[in-house]
Short mmCIF file of N, CA, C and O in Angstrom, two decimals:
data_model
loop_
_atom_site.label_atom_id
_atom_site.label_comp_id
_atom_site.label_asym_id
_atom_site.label_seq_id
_atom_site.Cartn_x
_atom_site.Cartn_y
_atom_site.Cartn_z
N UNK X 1 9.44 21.16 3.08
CA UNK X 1 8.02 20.98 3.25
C UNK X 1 7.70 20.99 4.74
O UNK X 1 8.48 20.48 5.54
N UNK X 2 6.21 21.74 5.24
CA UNK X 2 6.44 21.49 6.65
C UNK X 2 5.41 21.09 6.70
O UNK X 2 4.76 21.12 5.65
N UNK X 3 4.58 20.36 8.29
CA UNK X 3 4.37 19.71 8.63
C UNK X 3 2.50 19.60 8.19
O UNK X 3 1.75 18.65 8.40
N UNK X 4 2.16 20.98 7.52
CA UNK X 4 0.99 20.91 7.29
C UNK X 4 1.27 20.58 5.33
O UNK X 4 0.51 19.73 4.86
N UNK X 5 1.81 20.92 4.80
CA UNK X 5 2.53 20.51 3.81
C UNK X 5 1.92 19.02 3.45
O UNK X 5 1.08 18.58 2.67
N UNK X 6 2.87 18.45 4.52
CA UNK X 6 3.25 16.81 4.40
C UNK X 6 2.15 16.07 5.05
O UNK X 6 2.10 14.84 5.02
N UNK X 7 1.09 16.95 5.76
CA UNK X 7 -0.64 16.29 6.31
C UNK X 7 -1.61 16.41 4.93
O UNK X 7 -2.40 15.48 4.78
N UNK X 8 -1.63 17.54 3.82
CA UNK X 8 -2.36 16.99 2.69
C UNK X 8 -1.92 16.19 1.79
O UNK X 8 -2.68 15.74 0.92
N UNK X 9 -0.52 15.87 1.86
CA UNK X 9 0.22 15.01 0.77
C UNK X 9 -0.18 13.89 1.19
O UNK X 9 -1.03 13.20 0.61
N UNK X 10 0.58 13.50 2.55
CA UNK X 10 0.13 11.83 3.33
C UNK X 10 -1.07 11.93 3.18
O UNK X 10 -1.22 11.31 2.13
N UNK X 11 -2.44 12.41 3.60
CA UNK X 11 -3.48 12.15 3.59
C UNK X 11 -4.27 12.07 1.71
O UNK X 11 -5.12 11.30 1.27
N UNK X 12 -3.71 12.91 1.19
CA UNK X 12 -4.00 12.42 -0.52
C UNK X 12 -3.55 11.22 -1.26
O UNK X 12 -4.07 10.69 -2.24
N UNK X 13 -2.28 10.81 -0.49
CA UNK X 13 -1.88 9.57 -1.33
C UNK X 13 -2.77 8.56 -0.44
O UNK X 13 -3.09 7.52 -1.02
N UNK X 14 -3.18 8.70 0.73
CA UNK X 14 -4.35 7.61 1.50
C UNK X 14 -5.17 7.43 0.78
O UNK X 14 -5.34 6.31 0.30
N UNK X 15 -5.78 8.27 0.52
CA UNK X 15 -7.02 8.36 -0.38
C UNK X 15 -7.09 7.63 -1.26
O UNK X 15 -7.96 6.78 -1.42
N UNK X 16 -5.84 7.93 -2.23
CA UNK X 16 -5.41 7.07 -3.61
C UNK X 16 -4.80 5.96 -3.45
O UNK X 16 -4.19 5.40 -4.36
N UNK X 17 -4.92 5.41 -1.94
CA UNK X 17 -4.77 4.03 -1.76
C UNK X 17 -5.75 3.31 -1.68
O UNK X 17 -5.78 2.20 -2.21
N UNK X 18 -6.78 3.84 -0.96
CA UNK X 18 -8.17 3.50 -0.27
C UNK X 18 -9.18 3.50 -1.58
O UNK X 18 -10.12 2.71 -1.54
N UNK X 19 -9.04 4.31 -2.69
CA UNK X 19 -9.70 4.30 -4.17
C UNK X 19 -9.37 2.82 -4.91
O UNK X 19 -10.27 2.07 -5.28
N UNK X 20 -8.11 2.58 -5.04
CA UNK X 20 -7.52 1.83 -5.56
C UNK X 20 -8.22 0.18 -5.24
O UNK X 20 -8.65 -0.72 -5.96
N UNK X 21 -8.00 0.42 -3.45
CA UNK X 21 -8.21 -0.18 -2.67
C UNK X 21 -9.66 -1.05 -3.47
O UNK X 21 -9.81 -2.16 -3.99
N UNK X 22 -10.43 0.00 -3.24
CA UNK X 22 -11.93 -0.60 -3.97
C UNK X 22 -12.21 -0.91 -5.20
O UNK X 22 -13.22 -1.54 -5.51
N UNK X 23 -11.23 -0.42 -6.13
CA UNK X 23 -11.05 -0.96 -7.45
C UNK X 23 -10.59 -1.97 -7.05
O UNK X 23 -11.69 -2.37 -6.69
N UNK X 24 -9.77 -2.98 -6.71
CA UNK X 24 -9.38 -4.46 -6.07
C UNK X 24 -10.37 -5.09 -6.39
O UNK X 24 -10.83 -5.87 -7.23
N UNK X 25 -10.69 -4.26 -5.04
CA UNK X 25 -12.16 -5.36 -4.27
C UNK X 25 -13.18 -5.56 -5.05
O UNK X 25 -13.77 -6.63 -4.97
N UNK X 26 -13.56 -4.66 -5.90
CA UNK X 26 -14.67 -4.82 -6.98
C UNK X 26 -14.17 -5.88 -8.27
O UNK X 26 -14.91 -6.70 -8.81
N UNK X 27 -12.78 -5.65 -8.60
CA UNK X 27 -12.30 -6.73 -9.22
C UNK X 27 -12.12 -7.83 -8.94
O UNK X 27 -12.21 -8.64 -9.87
N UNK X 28 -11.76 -8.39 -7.41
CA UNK X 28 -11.96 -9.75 -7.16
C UNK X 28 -13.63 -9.83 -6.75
O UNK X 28 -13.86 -10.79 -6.00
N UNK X 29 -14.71 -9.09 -7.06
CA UNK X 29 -15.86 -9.53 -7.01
C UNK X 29 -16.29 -10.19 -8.21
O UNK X 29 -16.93 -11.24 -8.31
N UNK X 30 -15.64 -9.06 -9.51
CA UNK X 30 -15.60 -9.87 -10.99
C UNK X 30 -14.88 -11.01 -10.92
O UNK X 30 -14.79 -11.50 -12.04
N UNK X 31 -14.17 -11.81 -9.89
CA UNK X 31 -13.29 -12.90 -9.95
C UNK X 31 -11.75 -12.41 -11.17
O UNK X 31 -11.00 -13.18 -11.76
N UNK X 32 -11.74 -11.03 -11.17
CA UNK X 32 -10.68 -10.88 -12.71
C UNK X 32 -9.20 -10.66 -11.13
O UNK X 32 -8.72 -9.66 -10.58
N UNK X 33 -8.99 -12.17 -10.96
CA UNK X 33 -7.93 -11.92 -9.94
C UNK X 33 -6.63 -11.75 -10.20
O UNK X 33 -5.86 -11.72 -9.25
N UNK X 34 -6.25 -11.62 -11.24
CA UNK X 34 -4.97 -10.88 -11.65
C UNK X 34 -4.72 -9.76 -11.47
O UNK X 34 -3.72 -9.31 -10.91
N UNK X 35 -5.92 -8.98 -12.07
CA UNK X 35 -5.84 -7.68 -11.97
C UNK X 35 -6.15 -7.24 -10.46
O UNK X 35 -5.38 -6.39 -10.02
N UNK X 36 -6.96 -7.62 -9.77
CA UNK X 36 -7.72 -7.70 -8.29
C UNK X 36 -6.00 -7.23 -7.74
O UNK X 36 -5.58 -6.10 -7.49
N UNK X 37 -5.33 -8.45 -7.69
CA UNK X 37 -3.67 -8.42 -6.84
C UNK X 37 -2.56 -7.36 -7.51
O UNK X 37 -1.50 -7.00 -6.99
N UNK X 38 -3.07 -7.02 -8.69
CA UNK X 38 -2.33 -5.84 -9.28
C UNK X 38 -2.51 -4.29 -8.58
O UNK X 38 -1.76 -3.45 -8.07
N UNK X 39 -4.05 -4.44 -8.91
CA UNK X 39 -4.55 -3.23 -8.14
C UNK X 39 -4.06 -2.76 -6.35
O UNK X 39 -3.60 -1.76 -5.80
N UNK X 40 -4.43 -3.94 -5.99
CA UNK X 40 -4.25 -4.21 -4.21
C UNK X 40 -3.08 -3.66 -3.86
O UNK X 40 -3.04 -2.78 -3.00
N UNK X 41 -1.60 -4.26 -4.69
CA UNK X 41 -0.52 -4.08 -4.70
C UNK X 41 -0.57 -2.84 -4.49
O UNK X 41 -0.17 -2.39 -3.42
N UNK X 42 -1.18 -1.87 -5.70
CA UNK X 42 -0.81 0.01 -6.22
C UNK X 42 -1.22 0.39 -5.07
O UNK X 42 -0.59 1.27 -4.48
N UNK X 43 -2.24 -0.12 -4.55
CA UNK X 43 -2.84 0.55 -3.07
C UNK X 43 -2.37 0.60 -2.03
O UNK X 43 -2.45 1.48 -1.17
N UNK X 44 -1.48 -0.94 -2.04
CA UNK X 44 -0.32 -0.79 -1.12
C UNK X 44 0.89 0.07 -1.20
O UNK X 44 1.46 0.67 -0.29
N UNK X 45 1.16 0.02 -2.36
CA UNK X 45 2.19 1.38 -2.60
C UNK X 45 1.84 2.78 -2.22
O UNK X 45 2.70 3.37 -1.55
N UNK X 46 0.78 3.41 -2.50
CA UNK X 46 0.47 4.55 -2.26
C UNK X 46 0.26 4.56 -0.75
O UNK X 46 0.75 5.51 -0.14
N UNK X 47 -0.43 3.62 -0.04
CA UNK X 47 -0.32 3.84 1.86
C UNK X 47 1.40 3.68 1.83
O UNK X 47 1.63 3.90 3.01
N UNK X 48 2.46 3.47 1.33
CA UNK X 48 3.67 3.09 2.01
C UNK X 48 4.18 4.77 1.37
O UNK X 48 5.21 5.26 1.83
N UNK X 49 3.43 5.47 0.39
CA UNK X 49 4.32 6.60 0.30
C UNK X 49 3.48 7.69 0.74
O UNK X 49 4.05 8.76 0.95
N UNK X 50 2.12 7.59 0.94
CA UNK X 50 1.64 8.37 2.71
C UNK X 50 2.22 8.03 3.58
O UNK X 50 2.30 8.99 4.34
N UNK X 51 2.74 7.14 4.01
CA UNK X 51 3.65 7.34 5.33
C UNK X 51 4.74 8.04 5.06
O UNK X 51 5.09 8.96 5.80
N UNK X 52 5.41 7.70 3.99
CA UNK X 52 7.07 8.26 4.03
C UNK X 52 6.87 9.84 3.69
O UNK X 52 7.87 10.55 3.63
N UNK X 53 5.57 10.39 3.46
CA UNK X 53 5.04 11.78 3.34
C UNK X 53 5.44 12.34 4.60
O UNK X 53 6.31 13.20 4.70
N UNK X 54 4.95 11.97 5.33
CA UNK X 54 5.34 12.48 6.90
C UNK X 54 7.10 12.75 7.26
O UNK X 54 7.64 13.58 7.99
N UNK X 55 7.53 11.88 6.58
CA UNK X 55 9.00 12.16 6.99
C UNK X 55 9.12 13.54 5.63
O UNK X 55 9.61 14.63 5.90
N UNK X 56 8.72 13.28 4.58
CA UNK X 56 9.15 14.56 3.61
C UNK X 56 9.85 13.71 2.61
O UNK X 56 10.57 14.24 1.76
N UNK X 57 9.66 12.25 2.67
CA UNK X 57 10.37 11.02 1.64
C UNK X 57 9.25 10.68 0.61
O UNK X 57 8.06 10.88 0.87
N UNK X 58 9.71 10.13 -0.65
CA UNK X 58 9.37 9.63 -1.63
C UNK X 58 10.66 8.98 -2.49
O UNK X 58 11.87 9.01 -2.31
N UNK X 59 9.65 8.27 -3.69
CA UNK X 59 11.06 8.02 -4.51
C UNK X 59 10.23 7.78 -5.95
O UNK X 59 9.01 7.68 -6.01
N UNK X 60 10.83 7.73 -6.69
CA UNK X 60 10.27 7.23 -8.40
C UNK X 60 10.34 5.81 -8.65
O UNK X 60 10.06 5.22 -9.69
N UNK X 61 10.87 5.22 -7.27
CA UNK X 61 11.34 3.80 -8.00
C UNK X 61 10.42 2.69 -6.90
O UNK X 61 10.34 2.67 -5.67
N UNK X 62 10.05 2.15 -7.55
CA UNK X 62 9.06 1.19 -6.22
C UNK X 62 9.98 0.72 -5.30
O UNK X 62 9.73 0.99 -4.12
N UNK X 63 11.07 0.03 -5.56
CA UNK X 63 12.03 -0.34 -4.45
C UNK X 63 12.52 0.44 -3.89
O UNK X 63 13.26 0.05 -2.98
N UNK X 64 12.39 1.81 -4.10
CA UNK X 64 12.93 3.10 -3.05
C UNK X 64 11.97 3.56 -1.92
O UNK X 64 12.27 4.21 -0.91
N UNK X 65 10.45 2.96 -2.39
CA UNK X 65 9.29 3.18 -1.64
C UNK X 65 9.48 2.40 -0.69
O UNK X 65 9.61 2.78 0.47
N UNK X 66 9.51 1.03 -1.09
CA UNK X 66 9.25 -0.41 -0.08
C UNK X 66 10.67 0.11 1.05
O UNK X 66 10.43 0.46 2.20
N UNK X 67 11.84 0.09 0.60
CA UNK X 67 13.00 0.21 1.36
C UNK X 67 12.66 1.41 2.17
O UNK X 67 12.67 1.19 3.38
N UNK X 68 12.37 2.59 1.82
CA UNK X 68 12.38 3.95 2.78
C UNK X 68 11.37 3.12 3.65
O UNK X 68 11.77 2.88 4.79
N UNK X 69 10.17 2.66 3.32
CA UNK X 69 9.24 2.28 4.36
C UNK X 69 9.43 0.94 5.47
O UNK X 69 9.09 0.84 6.65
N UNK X 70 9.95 0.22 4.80
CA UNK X 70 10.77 -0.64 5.67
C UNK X 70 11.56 -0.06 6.74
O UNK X 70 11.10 -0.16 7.88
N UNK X 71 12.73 0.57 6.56
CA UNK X 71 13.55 1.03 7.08
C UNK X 71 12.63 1.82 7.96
O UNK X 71 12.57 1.29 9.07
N UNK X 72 11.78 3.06 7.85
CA UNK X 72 11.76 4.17 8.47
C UNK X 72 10.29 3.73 9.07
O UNK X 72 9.77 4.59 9.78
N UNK X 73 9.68 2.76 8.93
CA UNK X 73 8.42 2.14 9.62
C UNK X 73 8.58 0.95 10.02
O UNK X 73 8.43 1.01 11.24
N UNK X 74 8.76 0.07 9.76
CA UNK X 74 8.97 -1.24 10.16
C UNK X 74 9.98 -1.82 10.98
O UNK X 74 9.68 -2.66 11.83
N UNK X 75 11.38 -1.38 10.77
CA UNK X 75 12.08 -1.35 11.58
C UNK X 75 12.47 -0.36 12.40
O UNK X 75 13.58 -0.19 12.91
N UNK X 76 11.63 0.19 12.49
CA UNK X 76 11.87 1.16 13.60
C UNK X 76 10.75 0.95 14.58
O UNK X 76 10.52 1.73 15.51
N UNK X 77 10.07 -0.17 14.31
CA UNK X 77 9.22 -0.75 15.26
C UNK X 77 7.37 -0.38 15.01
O UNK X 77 6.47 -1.14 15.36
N UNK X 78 7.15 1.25 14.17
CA UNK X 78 6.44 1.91 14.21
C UNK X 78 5.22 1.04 13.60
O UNK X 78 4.10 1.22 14.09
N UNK X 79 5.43 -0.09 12.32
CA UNK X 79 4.30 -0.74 12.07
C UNK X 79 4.96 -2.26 12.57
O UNK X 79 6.08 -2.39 13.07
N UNK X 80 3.91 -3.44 12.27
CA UNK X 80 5.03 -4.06 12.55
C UNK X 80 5.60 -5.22 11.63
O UNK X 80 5.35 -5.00 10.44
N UNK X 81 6.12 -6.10 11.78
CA UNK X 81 7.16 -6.85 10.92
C UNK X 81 6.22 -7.37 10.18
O UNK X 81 6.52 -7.05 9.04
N UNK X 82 5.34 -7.94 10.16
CA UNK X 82 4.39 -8.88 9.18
C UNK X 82 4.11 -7.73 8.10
O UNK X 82 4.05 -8.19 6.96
N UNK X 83 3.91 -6.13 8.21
CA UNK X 83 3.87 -5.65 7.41
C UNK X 83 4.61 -5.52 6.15
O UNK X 83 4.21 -5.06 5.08
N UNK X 84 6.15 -6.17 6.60
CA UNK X 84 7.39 -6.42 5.32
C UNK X 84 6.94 -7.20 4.81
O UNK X 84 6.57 -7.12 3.64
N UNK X 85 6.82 -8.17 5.53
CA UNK X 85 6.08 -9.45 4.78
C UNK X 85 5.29 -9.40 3.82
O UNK X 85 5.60 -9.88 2.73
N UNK X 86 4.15 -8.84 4.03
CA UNK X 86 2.84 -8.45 3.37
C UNK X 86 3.35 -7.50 1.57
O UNK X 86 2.97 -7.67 0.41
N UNK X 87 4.33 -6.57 2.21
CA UNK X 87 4.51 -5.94 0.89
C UNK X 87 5.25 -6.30 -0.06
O UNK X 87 5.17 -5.87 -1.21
N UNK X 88 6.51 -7.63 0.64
CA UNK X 88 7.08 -8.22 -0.84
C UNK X 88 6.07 -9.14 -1.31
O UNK X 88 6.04 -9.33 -2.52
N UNK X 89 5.16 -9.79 -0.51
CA UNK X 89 4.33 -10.96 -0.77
C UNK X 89 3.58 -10.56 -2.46
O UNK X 89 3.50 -11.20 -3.51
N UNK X 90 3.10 -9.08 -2.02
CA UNK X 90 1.99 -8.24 -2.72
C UNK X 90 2.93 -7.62 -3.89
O UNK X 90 2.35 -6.92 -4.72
N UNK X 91 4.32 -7.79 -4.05
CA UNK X 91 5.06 -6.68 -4.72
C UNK X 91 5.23 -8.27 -6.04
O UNK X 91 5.14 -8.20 -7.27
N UNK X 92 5.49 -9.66 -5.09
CA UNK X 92 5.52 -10.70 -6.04
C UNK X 92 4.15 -11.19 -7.07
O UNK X 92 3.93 -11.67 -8.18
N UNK X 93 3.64 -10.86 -6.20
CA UNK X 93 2.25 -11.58 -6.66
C UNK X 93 1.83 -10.26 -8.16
O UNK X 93 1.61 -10.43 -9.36
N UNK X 94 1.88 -9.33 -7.49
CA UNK X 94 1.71 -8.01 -8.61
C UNK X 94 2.67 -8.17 -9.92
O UNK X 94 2.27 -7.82 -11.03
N UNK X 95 4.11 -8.79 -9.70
CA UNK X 95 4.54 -9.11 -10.68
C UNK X 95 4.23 -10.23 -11.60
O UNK X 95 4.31 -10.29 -12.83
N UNK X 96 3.91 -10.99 -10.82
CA UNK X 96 3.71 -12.23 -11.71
C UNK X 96 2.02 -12.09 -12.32
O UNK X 96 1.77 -12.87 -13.24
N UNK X 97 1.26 -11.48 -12.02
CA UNK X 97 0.48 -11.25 -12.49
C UNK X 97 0.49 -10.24 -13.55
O UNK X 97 -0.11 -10.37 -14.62
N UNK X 98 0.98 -9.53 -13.32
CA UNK X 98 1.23 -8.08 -14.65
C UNK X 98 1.93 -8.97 -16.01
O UNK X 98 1.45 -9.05 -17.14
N UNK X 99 2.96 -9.49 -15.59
CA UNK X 99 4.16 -9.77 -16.20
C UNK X 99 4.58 -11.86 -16.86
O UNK X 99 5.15 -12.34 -17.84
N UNK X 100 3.96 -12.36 -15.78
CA UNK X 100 4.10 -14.08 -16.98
C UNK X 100 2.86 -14.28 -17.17
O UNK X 100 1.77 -14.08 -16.63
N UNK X 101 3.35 -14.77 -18.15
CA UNK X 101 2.58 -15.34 -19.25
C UNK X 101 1.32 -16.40 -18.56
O UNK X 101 0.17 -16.21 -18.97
N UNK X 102 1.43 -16.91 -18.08
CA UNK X 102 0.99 -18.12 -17.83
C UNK X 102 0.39 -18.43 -16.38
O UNK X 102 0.07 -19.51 -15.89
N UNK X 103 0.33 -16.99 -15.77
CA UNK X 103 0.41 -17.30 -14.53
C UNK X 103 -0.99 -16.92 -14.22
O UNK X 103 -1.63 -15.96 -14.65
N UNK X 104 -1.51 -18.30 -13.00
CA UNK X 104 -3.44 -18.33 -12.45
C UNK X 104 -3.23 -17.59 -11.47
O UNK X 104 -2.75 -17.99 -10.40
N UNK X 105 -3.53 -16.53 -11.69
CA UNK X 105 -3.90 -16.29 -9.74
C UNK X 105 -5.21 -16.70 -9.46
O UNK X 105 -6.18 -16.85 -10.21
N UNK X 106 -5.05 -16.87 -8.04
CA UNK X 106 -6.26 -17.58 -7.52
C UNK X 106 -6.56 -17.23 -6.69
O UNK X 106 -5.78 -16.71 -5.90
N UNK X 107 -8.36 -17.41 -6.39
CA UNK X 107 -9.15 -16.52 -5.50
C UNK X 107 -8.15 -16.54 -3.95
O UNK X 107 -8.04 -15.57 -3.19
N UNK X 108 -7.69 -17.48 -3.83
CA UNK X 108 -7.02 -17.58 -2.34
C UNK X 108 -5.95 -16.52 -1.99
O UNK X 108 -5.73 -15.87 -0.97
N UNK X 109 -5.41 -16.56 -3.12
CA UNK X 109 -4.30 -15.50 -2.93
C UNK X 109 -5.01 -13.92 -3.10
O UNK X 109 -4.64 -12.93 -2.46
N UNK X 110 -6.10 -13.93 -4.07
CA UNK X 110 -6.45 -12.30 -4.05
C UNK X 110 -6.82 -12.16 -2.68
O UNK X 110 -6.14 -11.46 -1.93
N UNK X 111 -8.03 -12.85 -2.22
CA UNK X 111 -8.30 -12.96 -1.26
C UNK X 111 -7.81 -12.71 0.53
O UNK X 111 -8.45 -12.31 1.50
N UNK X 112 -6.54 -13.11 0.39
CA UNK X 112 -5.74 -13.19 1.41
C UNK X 112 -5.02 -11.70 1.42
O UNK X 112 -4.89 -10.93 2.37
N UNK X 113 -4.63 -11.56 0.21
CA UNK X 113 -4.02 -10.18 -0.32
C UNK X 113 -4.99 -9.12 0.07
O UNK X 113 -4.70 -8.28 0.92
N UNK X 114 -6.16 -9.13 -0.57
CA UNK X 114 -7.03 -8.25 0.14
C UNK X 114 -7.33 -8.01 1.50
O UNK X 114 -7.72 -6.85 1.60
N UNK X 115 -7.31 -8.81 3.04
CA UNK X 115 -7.18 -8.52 3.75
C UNK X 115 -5.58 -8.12 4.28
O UNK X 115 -5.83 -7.04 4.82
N UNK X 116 -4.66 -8.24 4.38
CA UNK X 116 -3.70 -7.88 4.58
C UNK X 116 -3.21 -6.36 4.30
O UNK X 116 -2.73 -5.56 5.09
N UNK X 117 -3.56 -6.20 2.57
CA UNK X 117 -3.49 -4.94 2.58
C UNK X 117 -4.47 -3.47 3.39
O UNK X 117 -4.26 -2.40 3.97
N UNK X 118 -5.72 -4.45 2.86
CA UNK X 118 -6.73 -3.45 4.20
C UNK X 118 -6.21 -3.10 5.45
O UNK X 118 -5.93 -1.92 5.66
N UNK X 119 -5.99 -4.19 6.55
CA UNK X 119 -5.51 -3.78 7.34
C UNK X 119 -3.84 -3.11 7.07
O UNK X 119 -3.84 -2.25 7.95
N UNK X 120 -2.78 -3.03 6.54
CA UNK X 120 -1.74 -2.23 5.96
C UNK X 120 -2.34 -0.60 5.90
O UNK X 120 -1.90 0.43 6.41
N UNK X 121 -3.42 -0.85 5.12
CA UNK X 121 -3.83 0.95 5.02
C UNK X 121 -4.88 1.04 5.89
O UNK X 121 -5.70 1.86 5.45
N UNK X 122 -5.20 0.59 6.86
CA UNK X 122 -5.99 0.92 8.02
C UNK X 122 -5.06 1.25 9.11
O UNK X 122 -5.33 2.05 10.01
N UNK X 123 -3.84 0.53 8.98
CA UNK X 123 -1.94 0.78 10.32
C UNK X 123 -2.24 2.24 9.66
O UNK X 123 -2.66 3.07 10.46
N UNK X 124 -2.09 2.63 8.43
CA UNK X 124 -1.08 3.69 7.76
C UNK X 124 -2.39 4.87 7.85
O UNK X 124 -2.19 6.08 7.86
N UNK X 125 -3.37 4.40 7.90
CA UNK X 125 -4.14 5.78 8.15
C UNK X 125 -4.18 6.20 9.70
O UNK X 125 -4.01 7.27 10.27
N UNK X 126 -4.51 4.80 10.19
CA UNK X 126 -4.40 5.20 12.35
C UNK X 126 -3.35 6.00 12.39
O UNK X 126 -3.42 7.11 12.91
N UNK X 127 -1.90 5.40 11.66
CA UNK X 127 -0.52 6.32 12.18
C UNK X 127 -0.45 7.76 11.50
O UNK X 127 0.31 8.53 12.07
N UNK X 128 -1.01 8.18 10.53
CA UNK X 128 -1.42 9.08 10.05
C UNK X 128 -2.27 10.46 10.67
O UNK X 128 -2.16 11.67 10.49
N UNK X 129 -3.23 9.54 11.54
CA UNK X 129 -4.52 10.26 12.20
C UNK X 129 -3.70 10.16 13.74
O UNK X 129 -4.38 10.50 14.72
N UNK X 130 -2.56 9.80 13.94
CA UNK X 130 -2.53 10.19 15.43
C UNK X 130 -1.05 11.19 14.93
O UNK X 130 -0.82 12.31 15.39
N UNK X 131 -0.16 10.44 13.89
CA UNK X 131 0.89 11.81 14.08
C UNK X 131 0.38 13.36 13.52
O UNK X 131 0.89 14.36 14.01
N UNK X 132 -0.56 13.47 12.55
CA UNK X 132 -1.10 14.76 12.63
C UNK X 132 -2.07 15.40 13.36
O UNK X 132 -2.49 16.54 13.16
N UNK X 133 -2.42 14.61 14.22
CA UNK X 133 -3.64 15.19 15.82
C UNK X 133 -3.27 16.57 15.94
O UNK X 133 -4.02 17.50 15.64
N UNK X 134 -2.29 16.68 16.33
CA UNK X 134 -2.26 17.91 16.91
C UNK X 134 -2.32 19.45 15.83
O UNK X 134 -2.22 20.63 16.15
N UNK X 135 -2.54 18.77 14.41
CA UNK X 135 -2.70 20.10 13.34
C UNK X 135 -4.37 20.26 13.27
O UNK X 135 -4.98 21.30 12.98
N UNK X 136 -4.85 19.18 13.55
CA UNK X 136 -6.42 19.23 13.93
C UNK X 136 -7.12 20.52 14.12
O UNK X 136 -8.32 20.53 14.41
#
């Protein structure tokens, strides 16, 4: 894949982060905050596999996403460390919401989740919009 290739891919899965993104946000407006941190999560996934677009990476497996992006963004300095943070935080919370039985999420946590990830896909679009500048 070359480099104009991998500028409509990264920039399409943005998109389908930034969509997602507002499905969230409209859901923690309904207060339906389970789903709100479910959604947020997918949005976070899709900015972490627009970035790894740029390298020509993907994977089928969510932990192949988080790890390539870790590895090939985060520790490599390019976003920075609170962003790891942010995506197991969002990868837990998405589980326990999808998946027990019993579990409240609460406005605090959608809430908090929602800014974090915003800014996450606001890093991943800036780094986006400056490594393809020059196909401009």
């Amino acid at each position: 894949m070359d480099r104009i290739e991998t500028k409509d891919l990264a920039f399409y899965r943005l998109q389908s982060a930034k969509e997602r993104l507002a499905v969230a946000e409209d859901l923690f407006k309904l207060e339906h905050h389970r789903d709100c941190l479910s959604k947020a999560y997918y949005s976070l996934f899709q900015a972490a596999r627009a970035a790894l677009a740029t390298l020509g990476l993907d994977s089928r497996k969510h932990s192949g996403v988080i790890s390539g992006f870790n590895i090939n963004f985060v520790k490599t300095g390019i976003f920075p460390k609170e962003y790891r943070k942010i995506i197991a935080s969002s990868q837990d919370l998405r589980l326990a919401s999808d998946y027990d039985d019993f579990y409240l999420a609460s406005k605090q946590d959608a809430e908090k989740t929602l800014k974090d990830v915003q800014m996450v896909i606001k890093g991943v679009e800036d780094y986006l919009n400056v490594y393809y500048a020059d196909l401009q």
